[in-house]
């Protein structure tokens, strides 16, 4: 393992954060927020200095062929170390008390989880809200890039990607090259679609600042809002349609996003099993919500279904209507989540399809023990290792869920409120719980519990199995 290559790549991530800090810094100066301007200046200079030093110190190893152990470490360090430098400006927020809350808010943004200690975002200064939205946006982009560069080649948890130009790297490709190629392909499309979303929301009557922040949060499926009353009081119905479309785009896999951006072979998207399942579940969920829940139009139910399945967690319903929904019904879509290799959270549609095929095959063998069936998914043959990896992921997910419930219970949170918090953290969908009537808000939690939830957020974002590799003897043997 070459530590220099990892340091060099982390330095690039820090430089991106430093560049993003320029926007809220300029806004702070423009609005005359001296304290915020000072914090963003210190954060920018410190981040730029440390990141620049990392680039220089790791420069000699930047072209060395990437090893699998380096890919594992870089995805863990991206989500755990970089939030520390990004959290420095967040300490100036009026509703953020201490570094633990700032780190919680930053990890929640970068992992696109959407949990927040800011119960009333409307009383925060605009630069803080802008920085939070920017973190969610870059976190969504990093999720796509790291999923393609790390998770797909390693087939983590049974998720695989074949025949995509995003994976065309040579065996001797360096760590920066493995990350750089998908960044160059996905980045412009992701940015362009975001810009179109901002323009669309503004055209639908939204203000510039609100439209910018909500578009960043929607396409990254983060779910941050600028007002505690939800979207119903801020935007028109047409704007809701645009925001939900952006959320749906964020739940598309990276290859599907590239196809959507370049406008080629669009017909192949309609043959994607994951996309068909996602669309079917959204429509079915919306129809059931419309039929079962009172005083709910199908249009509102459809928008809310998109919001939940994409794990964006936006509230499109007026007043407190969403609080009347059963908690299980609200959190159920988050367990499925979006497509694999997307910015959305959840266990992913691909796993649901493969698990269903595997269970159906086992049931079929009970009736015909000697039968041999070849299972496929979109032309790819499903081998036994894929099923084993998915069962391993599912088992670990349940183990983390049970352990998480025990730990939050030790902090005095009952099962009724504890299970949606743990599920939301593991599926990167805590934004769904924002504004609901929980017994404790994230800002009122113990710092130790906040740190624990950040671990669950990171575990959910890196598909749990990557995190568990830290506890294997073979991992530490390779790091020597």
GROMACS .gro file of C-alpha atoms in nm:
model
  480
    1UNK     CA    1   0.000   0.000   0.000
    2UNK     CA    2   0.126   0.348  -0.094
    3UNK     CA    3   0.010   0.606   0.156
    4UNK     CA    4   0.125   0.884  -0.076
    5UNK     CA    5  -0.140   0.804  -0.337
    6UNK     CA    6  -0.413   0.817  -0.072
    7UNK     CA    7  -0.284   1.147   0.067
    8UNK     CA    8  -0.265   1.293  -0.284
    9UNK     CA    9  -0.626   1.194  -0.362
   10UNK     CA   10  -0.756   1.328  -0.029
   11UNK     CA   11  -0.576   1.654  -0.108
   12UNK     CA   12  -0.778   1.686  -0.427
   13UNK     CA   13  -1.099   1.634  -0.229
   14UNK     CA   14  -0.995   1.906   0.013
   15UNK     CA   15  -0.917   2.148  -0.272
   16UNK     CA   16  -1.269   2.095  -0.408
   17UNK     CA   17  -1.413   2.182  -0.067
   18UNK     CA   18  -1.193   2.493  -0.047
   19UNK     CA   19  -1.316   2.609  -0.388
   20UNK     CA   20  -1.678   2.556  -0.284
   21UNK     CA   21  -1.620   2.769   0.028
   22UNK     CA   22  -1.560   3.069  -0.198
   23UNK     CA   23  -1.934   3.098  -0.275
   24UNK     CA   24  -2.063   3.131   0.085
   25UNK     CA   25  -1.759   3.349   0.169
   26UNK     CA   26  -1.847   3.595  -0.106
   27UNK     CA   27  -2.211   3.587   0.003
   28UNK     CA   28  -2.111   3.652   0.366
   29UNK     CA   29  -1.906   3.955   0.262
   30UNK     CA   30  -2.185   4.079   0.033
   31UNK     CA   31  -2.447   4.052   0.311
   32UNK     CA   32  -2.217   4.201   0.575
   33UNK     CA   33  -2.199   3.892   0.801
   34UNK     CA   34  -1.856   3.957   0.951
   35UNK     CA   35  -1.853   3.651   1.179
   36UNK     CA   36  -1.949   3.418   0.897
   37UNK     CA   37  -1.699   3.584   0.664
   38UNK     CA   38  -1.426   3.526   0.922
   39UNK     CA   39  -1.522   3.159   0.970
   40UNK     CA   40  -1.537   3.088   0.598
   41UNK     CA   41  -1.206   3.268   0.545
   42UNK     CA   42  -1.035   3.064   0.817
   43UNK     CA   43  -1.194   2.744   0.687
   44UNK     CA   44  -1.096   2.818   0.328
   45UNK     CA   45  -0.734   2.907   0.412
   46UNK     CA   46  -0.689   2.612   0.646
   47UNK     CA   47  -0.848   2.366   0.404
   48UNK     CA   48  -0.647   2.499   0.110
   49UNK     CA   49  -0.320   2.491   0.307
   50UNK     CA   50  -0.366   2.136   0.440
   51UNK     CA   51  -0.493   2.007   0.104
   52UNK     CA   52  -0.209   2.175  -0.083
   53UNK     CA   53   0.044   2.019   0.152
   54UNK     CA   54  -0.117   1.678   0.094
   55UNK     CA   55  -0.097   1.722  -0.282
   56UNK     CA   56   0.270   1.812  -0.264
   57UNK     CA   57   0.363   1.534  -0.022
   58UNK     CA   58   0.182   1.267  -0.222
   59UNK     CA   59   0.276   1.391  -0.567
   60UNK     CA   60   0.553   1.134  -0.618
   61UNK     CA   61   0.308   0.843  -0.578
   62UNK     CA   62   0.025   0.986  -0.787
   63UNK     CA   63   0.094   0.768  -1.096
   64UNK     CA   64   0.145   0.438  -0.918
   65UNK     CA   65  -0.104   0.163  -1.006
   66UNK     CA   66  -0.395   0.161  -0.762
   67UNK     CA   67  -0.431  -0.133  -0.526
   68UNK     CA   68  -0.760  -0.264  -0.392
   69UNK     CA   69  -0.660  -0.177  -0.036
   70UNK     CA   70  -0.611   0.186  -0.143
   71UNK     CA   71  -0.959   0.196  -0.294
   72UNK     CA   72  -1.105   0.070   0.033
   73UNK     CA   73  -0.920   0.328   0.240
   74UNK     CA   74  -0.995   0.622   0.014
   75UNK     CA   75  -1.372   0.567   0.022
   76UNK     CA   76  -1.368   0.542   0.402
   77UNK     CA   77  -1.143   0.846   0.450
   78UNK     CA   78  -1.342   1.060   0.206
   79UNK     CA   79  -1.653   1.028   0.421
   80UNK     CA   80  -1.485   1.039   0.762
   81UNK     CA   81  -1.188   1.281   0.741
   82UNK     CA   82  -1.295   1.545   0.489
   83UNK     CA   83  -1.608   1.637   0.689
   84UNK     CA   84  -1.383   1.764   0.970
   85UNK     CA   85  -1.242   2.046   0.756
   86UNK     CA   86  -1.581   2.110   0.596
   87UNK     CA   87  -1.744   2.145   0.939
   88UNK     CA   88  -1.536   2.447   1.048
   89UNK     CA   89  -1.766   2.711   0.890
   90UNK     CA   90  -2.071   2.525   1.024
   91UNK     CA   91  -1.973   2.611   1.382
   92UNK     CA   92  -2.091   2.970   1.318
   93UNK     CA   93  -2.453   2.858   1.268
   94UNK     CA   94  -2.686   2.983   1.541
   95UNK     CA   95  -2.843   2.638   1.592
   96UNK     CA   96  -2.516   2.443   1.585
   97UNK     CA   97  -2.356   2.405   1.927
   98UNK     CA   98  -2.009   2.256   1.941
   99UNK     CA   99  -1.796   2.058   1.700
  100UNK     CA  100  -1.998   1.737   1.742
  101UNK     CA  101  -2.309   1.901   1.598
  102UNK     CA  102  -2.108   2.067   1.320
  103UNK     CA  103  -1.953   1.732   1.228
  104UNK     CA  104  -2.296   1.562   1.241
  105UNK     CA  105  -2.442   1.827   1.009
  106UNK     CA  106  -2.150   1.801   0.768
  107UNK     CA  107  -2.142   1.421   0.752
  108UNK     CA  108  -2.519   1.421   0.705
  109UNK     CA  109  -2.479   1.660   0.413
  110UNK     CA  110  -2.184   1.488   0.244
  111UNK     CA  111  -2.344   1.144   0.273
  112UNK     CA  112  -2.673   1.298   0.142
  113UNK     CA  113  -2.851   1.167   0.453
  114UNK     CA  114  -3.033   1.493   0.524
  115UNK     CA  115  -3.056   1.475   0.903
  116UNK     CA  116  -3.011   1.817   1.059
  117UNK     CA  117  -2.975   1.985   1.397
  118UNK     CA  118  -3.131   2.299   1.246
  119UNK     CA  119  -3.498   2.265   1.333
  120UNK     CA  120  -3.574   2.611   1.195
  121UNK     CA  121  -3.348   2.671   0.892
  122UNK     CA  122  -3.530   2.996   0.811
  123UNK     CA  123  -3.360   3.170   1.105
  124UNK     CA  124  -3.011   3.077   0.986
  125UNK     CA  125  -2.799   3.313   0.779
  126UNK     CA  126  -2.811   3.251   0.406
  127UNK     CA  127  -2.439   3.156   0.373
  128UNK     CA  128  -2.483   2.870   0.620
  129UNK     CA  129  -2.778   2.731   0.425
  130UNK     CA  130  -2.584   2.772   0.103
  131UNK     CA  131  -2.282   2.587   0.244
  132UNK     CA  132  -2.503   2.306   0.368
  133UNK     CA  133  -2.663   2.267   0.025
  134UNK     CA  134  -2.325   2.278  -0.149
  135UNK     CA  135  -2.196   2.001   0.078
  136UNK     CA  136  -2.497   1.786  -0.008
  137UNK     CA  137  -2.446   1.856  -0.379
  138UNK     CA  138  -2.077   1.766  -0.384
  139UNK     CA  139  -2.154   1.466  -0.164
  140UNK     CA  140  -2.397   1.341  -0.428
  141UNK     CA  141  -2.133   1.379  -0.699
  142UNK     CA  142  -1.869   1.206  -0.488
  143UNK     CA  143  -2.114   0.924  -0.418
  144UNK     CA  144  -2.157   0.862  -0.791
  145UNK     CA  145  -1.784   0.879  -0.861
  146UNK     CA  146  -1.678   0.657  -0.571
  147UNK     CA  147  -1.953   0.407  -0.646
  148UNK     CA  148  -1.827   0.366  -1.002
  149UNK     CA  149  -1.456   0.376  -0.915
  150UNK     CA  150  -1.462   0.161  -0.600
  151UNK     CA  151  -1.789  -0.021  -0.531
  152UNK     CA  152  -1.857  -0.143  -0.887
  153UNK     CA  153  -1.514  -0.299  -0.961
  154UNK     CA  154  -1.512  -0.471  -0.621
  155UNK     CA  155  -1.878  -0.583  -0.662
  156UNK     CA  156  -1.950  -0.479  -0.303
  157UNK     CA  157  -2.258  -0.649  -0.164
  158UNK     CA  158  -2.340  -0.811  -0.497
  159UNK     CA  159  -2.363  -0.483  -0.687
  160UNK     CA  160  -2.185  -0.499  -1.021
  161UNK     CA  161  -2.154  -0.288  -1.333
  162UNK     CA  162  -2.051  -0.429  -1.670
  163UNK     CA  163  -2.007  -0.289  -2.017
  164UNK     CA  164  -1.999   0.075  -1.908
  165UNK     CA  165  -1.749   0.332  -2.041
  166UNK     CA  166  -1.721   0.453  -1.681
  167UNK     CA  167  -1.518   0.140  -1.599
  168UNK     CA  168  -1.271   0.152  -1.886
  169UNK     CA  169  -0.950   0.183  -1.687
  170UNK     CA  170  -0.627  -0.002  -1.749
  171UNK     CA  171  -0.487  -0.247  -1.498
  172UNK     CA  172  -0.207   0.000  -1.420
  173UNK     CA  173  -0.440   0.297  -1.372
  174UNK     CA  174  -0.351   0.508  -1.070
  175UNK     CA  175  -0.588   0.597  -0.790
  176UNK     CA  176  -0.635   0.950  -0.923
  177UNK     CA  177  -0.702   0.813  -1.273
  178UNK     CA  178  -0.963   0.569  -1.145
  179UNK     CA  179  -1.147   0.855  -0.976
  180UNK     CA  180  -1.072   1.113  -1.242
  181UNK     CA  181  -1.231   0.933  -1.536
  182UNK     CA  182  -1.581   0.898  -1.387
  183UNK     CA  183  -1.550   1.250  -1.245
  184UNK     CA  184  -1.486   1.390  -1.595
  185UNK     CA  185  -1.776   1.192  -1.742
  186UNK     CA  186  -2.033   1.240  -1.466
  187UNK     CA  187  -1.936   1.586  -1.334
  188UNK     CA  188  -2.042   1.800  -1.634
  189UNK     CA  189  -2.372   1.614  -1.674
  190UNK     CA  190  -2.448   1.635  -1.301
  191UNK     CA  191  -2.365   2.007  -1.301
  192UNK     CA  192  -2.563   2.077  -1.618
  193UNK     CA  193  -2.876   1.902  -1.490
  194UNK     CA  194  -2.844   2.095  -1.164
  195UNK     CA  195  -2.828   2.423  -1.355
  196UNK     CA  196  -3.137   2.329  -1.556
  197UNK     CA  197  -3.313   2.248  -1.229
  198UNK     CA  198  -3.227   2.588  -1.081
  199UNK     CA  199  -3.358   2.763  -1.393
  200UNK     CA  200  -3.673   2.550  -1.391
  201UNK     CA  201  -3.758   2.619  -1.026
  202UNK     CA  202  -3.695   2.991  -1.079
  203UNK     CA  203  -3.919   2.988  -1.386
  204UNK     CA  204  -4.188   2.829  -1.169
  205UNK     CA  205  -4.181   3.128  -0.935
  206UNK     CA  206  -3.902   3.045  -0.689
  207UNK     CA  207  -3.649   3.301  -0.571
  208UNK     CA  208  -3.287   3.273  -0.684
  209UNK     CA  209  -3.142   3.167  -0.349
  210UNK     CA  210  -3.421   2.925  -0.257
  211UNK     CA  211  -3.421   2.774  -0.608
  212UNK     CA  212  -3.045   2.728  -0.603
  213UNK     CA  213  -3.040   2.558  -0.263
  214UNK     CA  214  -3.337   2.331  -0.331
  215UNK     CA  215  -3.200   2.221  -0.670
  216UNK     CA  216  -2.869   2.124  -0.512
  217UNK     CA  217  -3.049   1.927  -0.241
  218UNK     CA  218  -3.289   1.760  -0.484
  219UNK     CA  219  -3.045   1.620  -0.740
  220UNK     CA  220  -2.817   1.494  -0.463
  221UNK     CA  221  -3.123   1.346  -0.279
  222UNK     CA  222  -3.006   1.520   0.039
  223UNK     CA  223  -3.346   1.672   0.118
  224UNK     CA  224  -3.232   1.992   0.289
  225UNK     CA  225  -3.486   2.275   0.282
  226UNK     CA  226  -3.460   2.644   0.366
  227UNK     CA  227  -3.786   2.660   0.561
  228UNK     CA  228  -3.919   2.434   0.836
  229UNK     CA  229  -4.273   2.430   0.691
  230UNK     CA  230  -4.165   2.222   0.392
  231UNK     CA  231  -4.200   2.290   0.023
  232UNK     CA  232  -4.575   2.350   0.022
  233UNK     CA  233  -4.537   2.703   0.164
  234UNK     CA  234  -4.240   2.800  -0.053
  235UNK     CA  235  -4.296   2.674  -0.405
  236UNK     CA  236  -4.575   2.631  -0.657
  237UNK     CA  237  -4.712   2.298  -0.777
  238UNK     CA  238  -4.510   2.328  -1.098
  239UNK     CA  239  -4.193   2.384  -0.894
  240UNK     CA  240  -4.278   2.072  -0.694
  241UNK     CA  241  -4.286   1.876  -1.019
  242UNK     CA  242  -3.941   2.003  -1.116
  243UNK     CA  243  -3.797   1.932  -0.771
  244UNK     CA  244  -3.934   1.577  -0.772
  245UNK     CA  245  -3.791   1.524  -1.121
  246UNK     CA  246  -3.449   1.632  -0.996
  247UNK     CA  247  -3.481   1.389  -0.704
  248UNK     CA  248  -3.569   1.110  -0.945
  249UNK     CA  249  -3.265   1.194  -1.156
  250UNK     CA  250  -3.051   1.171  -0.843
  251UNK     CA  251  -3.184   0.820  -0.781
  252UNK     CA  252  -3.067   0.701  -1.125
  253UNK     CA  253  -2.753   0.492  -1.151
  254UNK     CA  254  -2.438   0.663  -1.277
  255UNK     CA  255  -2.452   0.493  -1.623
  256UNK     CA  256  -2.819   0.587  -1.659
  257UNK     CA  257  -2.733   0.944  -1.560
  258UNK     CA  258  -2.465   0.957  -1.829
  259UNK     CA  259  -2.711   0.827  -2.089
  260UNK     CA  260  -2.965   1.085  -1.976
  261UNK     CA  261  -2.707   1.362  -2.005
  262UNK     CA  262  -2.571   1.277  -2.348
  263UNK     CA  263  -2.914   1.190  -2.488
  264UNK     CA  264  -2.796   0.874  -2.664
  265UNK     CA  265  -2.949   0.524  -2.657
  266UNK     CA  266  -3.227   0.651  -2.434
  267UNK     CA  267  -3.439   0.353  -2.532
  268UNK     CA  268  -3.203   0.130  -2.335
  269UNK     CA  269  -3.315   0.300  -2.013
  270UNK     CA  270  -3.664   0.158  -2.061
  271UNK     CA  271  -3.520  -0.194  -2.061
  272UNK     CA  272  -3.335  -0.145  -1.732
  273UNK     CA  273  -3.488  -0.379  -1.472
  274UNK     CA  274  -3.392  -0.151  -1.183
  275UNK     CA  275  -3.556   0.151  -1.340
  276UNK     CA  276  -3.873  -0.042  -1.421
  277UNK     CA  277  -3.894  -0.171  -1.063
  278UNK     CA  278  -3.834   0.177  -0.921
  279UNK     CA  279  -4.107   0.325  -1.141
  280UNK     CA  280  -4.347   0.042  -1.058
  281UNK     CA  281  -4.295   0.071  -0.684
  282UNK     CA  282  -4.336   0.449  -0.692
  283UNK     CA  283  -4.664   0.425  -0.884
  284UNK     CA  284  -4.793   0.139  -0.668
  285UNK     CA  285  -4.700   0.315  -0.345
  286UNK     CA  286  -4.864   0.639  -0.464
  287UNK     CA  287  -5.181   0.455  -0.563
  288UNK     CA  288  -5.208   0.280  -0.226
  289UNK     CA  289  -5.143   0.606  -0.041
  290UNK     CA  290  -5.410   0.776  -0.250
  291UNK     CA  291  -5.665   0.501  -0.181
  292UNK     CA  292  -5.591   0.445   0.188
  293UNK     CA  293  -5.500   0.788   0.325
  294UNK     CA  294  -5.780   1.043   0.346
  295UNK     CA  295  -5.783   1.385   0.176
  296UNK     CA  296  -5.485   1.309  -0.047
  297UNK     CA  297  -5.487   1.363  -0.422
  298UNK     CA  298  -5.303   1.120  -0.648
  299UNK     CA  299  -5.070   1.395  -0.771
  300UNK     CA  300  -4.954   1.478  -0.419
  301UNK     CA  301  -4.923   1.108  -0.337
  302UNK     CA  302  -4.707   1.053  -0.646
  303UNK     CA  303  -4.472   1.340  -0.561
  304UNK     CA  304  -4.441   1.217  -0.205
  305UNK     CA  305  -4.374   0.863  -0.325
  306UNK     CA  306  -4.090   0.990  -0.545
  307UNK     CA  307  -3.954   1.185  -0.252
  308UNK     CA  308  -3.950   0.878  -0.026
  309UNK     CA  309  -3.815   0.620  -0.272
  310UNK     CA  310  -3.536   0.851  -0.382
  311UNK     CA  311  -3.458   0.907  -0.008
  312UNK     CA  312  -3.472   1.283  -0.063
  313UNK     CA  313  -3.744   1.306   0.202
  314UNK     CA  314  -3.903   1.632   0.088
  315UNK     CA  315  -4.245   1.711   0.232
  316UNK     CA  316  -4.482   1.816  -0.046
  317UNK     CA  317  -4.794   1.801   0.172
  318UNK     CA  318  -4.940   2.111   0.338
  319UNK     CA  319  -4.926   2.180   0.711
  320UNK     CA  320  -4.872   1.867   0.920
  321UNK     CA  321  -5.040   1.617   0.686
  322UNK     CA  322  -4.729   1.402   0.659
  323UNK     CA  323  -4.723   1.349   1.037
  324UNK     CA  324  -5.052   1.161   1.006
  325UNK     CA  325  -4.885   0.894   0.789
  326UNK     CA  326  -4.782   0.575   0.976
  327UNK     CA  327  -4.408   0.580   1.043
  328UNK     CA  328  -4.361   0.233   0.895
  329UNK     CA  329  -4.532   0.343   0.574
  330UNK     CA  330  -4.301   0.647   0.556
  331UNK     CA  331  -3.978   0.454   0.613
  332UNK     CA  332  -4.061   0.149   0.400
  333UNK     CA  333  -3.953   0.312   0.067
  334UNK     CA  334  -3.617   0.409   0.220
  335UNK     CA  335  -3.536   0.041   0.269
  336UNK     CA  336  -3.561  -0.010  -0.108
  337UNK     CA  337  -3.403   0.324  -0.201
  338UNK     CA  338  -3.296   0.415  -0.553
  339UNK     CA  339  -3.092   0.238  -0.818
  340UNK     CA  340  -2.748   0.096  -0.749
  341UNK     CA  341  -2.455   0.338  -0.802
  342UNK     CA  342  -2.683   0.638  -0.755
  343UNK     CA  343  -2.685   0.927  -0.509
  344UNK     CA  344  -2.992   0.781  -0.336
  345UNK     CA  345  -2.966   0.572  -0.023
  346UNK     CA  346  -3.140   0.250   0.071
  347UNK     CA  347  -3.053  -0.114   0.008
  348UNK     CA  348  -3.089  -0.050  -0.369
  349UNK     CA  349  -3.328  -0.189  -0.628
  350UNK     CA  350  -3.068  -0.421  -0.780
  351UNK     CA  351  -3.038  -0.614  -0.455
  352UNK     CA  352  -3.416  -0.640  -0.425
  353UNK     CA  353  -3.436  -0.790  -0.776
  354UNK     CA  354  -3.154  -1.038  -0.722
  355UNK     CA  355  -3.286  -1.143  -0.380
  356UNK     CA  356  -3.633  -1.199  -0.528
  357UNK     CA  357  -3.489  -1.410  -0.811
  358UNK     CA  358  -3.282  -1.609  -0.564
  359UNK     CA  359  -3.575  -1.681  -0.332
  360UNK     CA  360  -3.798  -1.773  -0.629
  361UNK     CA  361  -3.530  -2.010  -0.755
  362UNK     CA  362  -3.502  -2.182  -0.417
  363UNK     CA  363  -3.880  -2.222  -0.396
  364UNK     CA  364  -3.881  -2.367  -0.747
  365UNK     CA  365  -3.617  -2.621  -0.645
  366UNK     CA  366  -3.846  -2.746  -0.370
  367UNK     CA  367  -4.094  -2.855  -0.636
  368UNK     CA  368  -3.832  -2.964  -0.892
  369UNK     CA  369  -3.516  -3.061  -0.700
  370UNK     CA  370  -3.327  -3.179  -1.006
  371UNK     CA  371  -3.399  -2.871  -1.216
  372UNK     CA  372  -3.119  -2.637  -1.318
  373UNK     CA  373  -3.206  -2.277  -1.393
  374UNK     CA  374  -2.984  -2.000  -1.520
  375UNK     CA  375  -3.075  -1.670  -1.356
  376UNK     CA  376  -2.999  -1.348  -1.543
  377UNK     CA  377  -3.039  -0.976  -1.489
  378UNK     CA  378  -3.042  -0.749  -1.795
  379UNK     CA  379  -2.839  -1.003  -1.992
  380UNK     CA  380  -2.588  -1.067  -1.712
  381UNK     CA  381  -2.579  -1.415  -1.565
  382UNK     CA  382  -2.617  -1.421  -1.189
  383UNK     CA  383  -2.360  -1.645  -1.024
  384UNK     CA  384  -2.361  -1.790  -0.674
  385UNK     CA  385  -2.107  -1.533  -0.543
  386UNK     CA  386  -2.354  -1.255  -0.623
  387UNK     CA  387  -2.626  -1.417  -0.412
  388UNK     CA  388  -2.379  -1.487  -0.131
  389UNK     CA  389  -2.259  -1.126  -0.132
  390UNK     CA  390  -2.614  -0.991  -0.118
  391UNK     CA  391  -2.710  -1.226   0.166
  392UNK     CA  392  -2.396  -1.114   0.350
  393UNK     CA  393  -2.491  -0.750   0.301
  394UNK     CA  394  -2.849  -0.812   0.415
  395UNK     CA  395  -2.729  -0.997   0.725
  396UNK     CA  396  -2.490  -0.716   0.815
  397UNK     CA  397  -2.762  -0.458   0.757
  398UNK     CA  398  -2.990  -0.638   1.002
  399UNK     CA  399  -2.701  -0.673   1.247
  400UNK     CA  400  -2.626  -0.300   1.228
  401UNK     CA  401  -2.997  -0.226   1.266
  402UNK     CA  402  -3.026  -0.439   1.579
  403UNK     CA  403  -2.704  -0.302   1.727
  404UNK     CA  404  -2.808   0.053   1.644
  405UNK     CA  405  -3.142   0.010   1.819
  406UNK     CA  406  -2.969  -0.120   2.130
  407UNK     CA  407  -2.721   0.169   2.140
  408UNK     CA  408  -2.976   0.447   2.084
  409UNK     CA  409  -3.188   0.277   2.349
  410UNK     CA  410  -2.900   0.310   2.593
  411UNK     CA  411  -2.914   0.685   2.529
  412UNK     CA  412  -3.278   0.694   2.638
  413UNK     CA  413  -3.452   0.684   2.299
  414UNK     CA  414  -3.741   0.440   2.287
  415UNK     CA  415  -3.802   0.185   2.015
  416UNK     CA  416  -4.085   0.390   1.861
  417UNK     CA  417  -3.852   0.681   1.782
  418UNK     CA  418  -3.529   0.485   1.770
  419UNK     CA  419  -3.599   0.254   1.478
  420UNK     CA  420  -3.675   0.527   1.218
  421UNK     CA  421  -3.362   0.714   1.327
  422UNK     CA  422  -3.141   0.406   1.289
  423UNK     CA  423  -3.302   0.300   0.962
  424UNK     CA  424  -3.279   0.657   0.833
  425UNK     CA  425  -2.908   0.676   0.917
  426UNK     CA  426  -2.825   0.337   0.761
  427UNK     CA  427  -3.025   0.412   0.444
  428UNK     CA  428  -2.908   0.777   0.422
  429UNK     CA  429  -3.267   0.898   0.448
  430UNK     CA  430  -3.285   1.085   0.780
  431UNK     CA  431  -3.440   1.378   0.593
  432UNK     CA  432  -3.765   1.178   0.599
  433UNK     CA  433  -3.779   1.214   0.977
  434UNK     CA  434  -3.720   1.592   0.967
  435UNK     CA  435  -4.025   1.776   1.095
  436UNK     CA  436  -4.192   1.463   1.228
  437UNK     CA  437  -4.304   1.445   1.589
  438UNK     CA  438  -4.009   1.255   1.741
  439UNK     CA  439  -3.942   1.265   2.114
  440UNK     CA  440  -3.593   1.409   2.063
  441UNK     CA  441  -3.438   1.624   1.790
  442UNK     CA  442  -3.089   1.566   1.656
  443UNK     CA  443  -2.970   1.887   1.820
  444UNK     CA  444  -3.083   1.763   2.162
  445UNK     CA  445  -2.894   1.435   2.138
  446UNK     CA  446  -2.579   1.356   2.330
  447UNK     CA  447  -2.256   1.431   2.137
  448UNK     CA  448  -2.167   1.061   2.166
  449UNK     CA  449  -2.496   0.962   2.007
  450UNK     CA  450  -2.441   1.217   1.731
  451UNK     CA  451  -2.100   1.066   1.658
  452UNK     CA  452  -2.253   0.718   1.659
  453UNK     CA  453  -2.514   0.824   1.404
  454UNK     CA  454  -2.239   0.965   1.180
  455UNK     CA  455  -2.081   0.618   1.185
  456UNK     CA  456  -2.412   0.469   1.070
  457UNK     CA  457  -2.444   0.733   0.796
  458UNK     CA  458  -2.095   0.657   0.668
  459UNK     CA  459  -2.157   0.283   0.691
  460UNK     CA  460  -2.475   0.321   0.486
  461UNK     CA  461  -2.302   0.533   0.225
  462UNK     CA  462  -2.011   0.291   0.177
  463UNK     CA  463  -2.244  -0.012   0.173
  464UNK     CA  464  -2.151  -0.144   0.522
  465UNK     CA  465  -1.926  -0.423   0.389
  466UNK     CA  466  -1.646  -0.176   0.315
  467UNK     CA  467  -1.653  -0.058   0.675
  468UNK     CA  468  -1.647  -0.415   0.805
  469UNK     CA  469  -1.325  -0.481   0.616
  470UNK     CA  470  -1.151  -0.266   0.878
  471UNK     CA  471  -1.218  -0.540   1.131
  472UNK     CA  472  -1.055  -0.821   0.933
  473UNK     CA  473  -0.701  -0.941   0.994
  474UNK     CA  474  -0.631  -0.963   0.620
  475UNK     CA  475  -0.698  -0.591   0.579
  476UNK     CA  476  -0.440  -0.493   0.839
  477UNK     CA  477  -0.196  -0.748   0.702
  478UNK     CA  478  -0.210  -0.579   0.361
  479UNK     CA  479  -0.165  -0.233   0.511
  480UNK     CA  480   0.176  -0.321   0.650
   0.00000   0.00000   0.00000
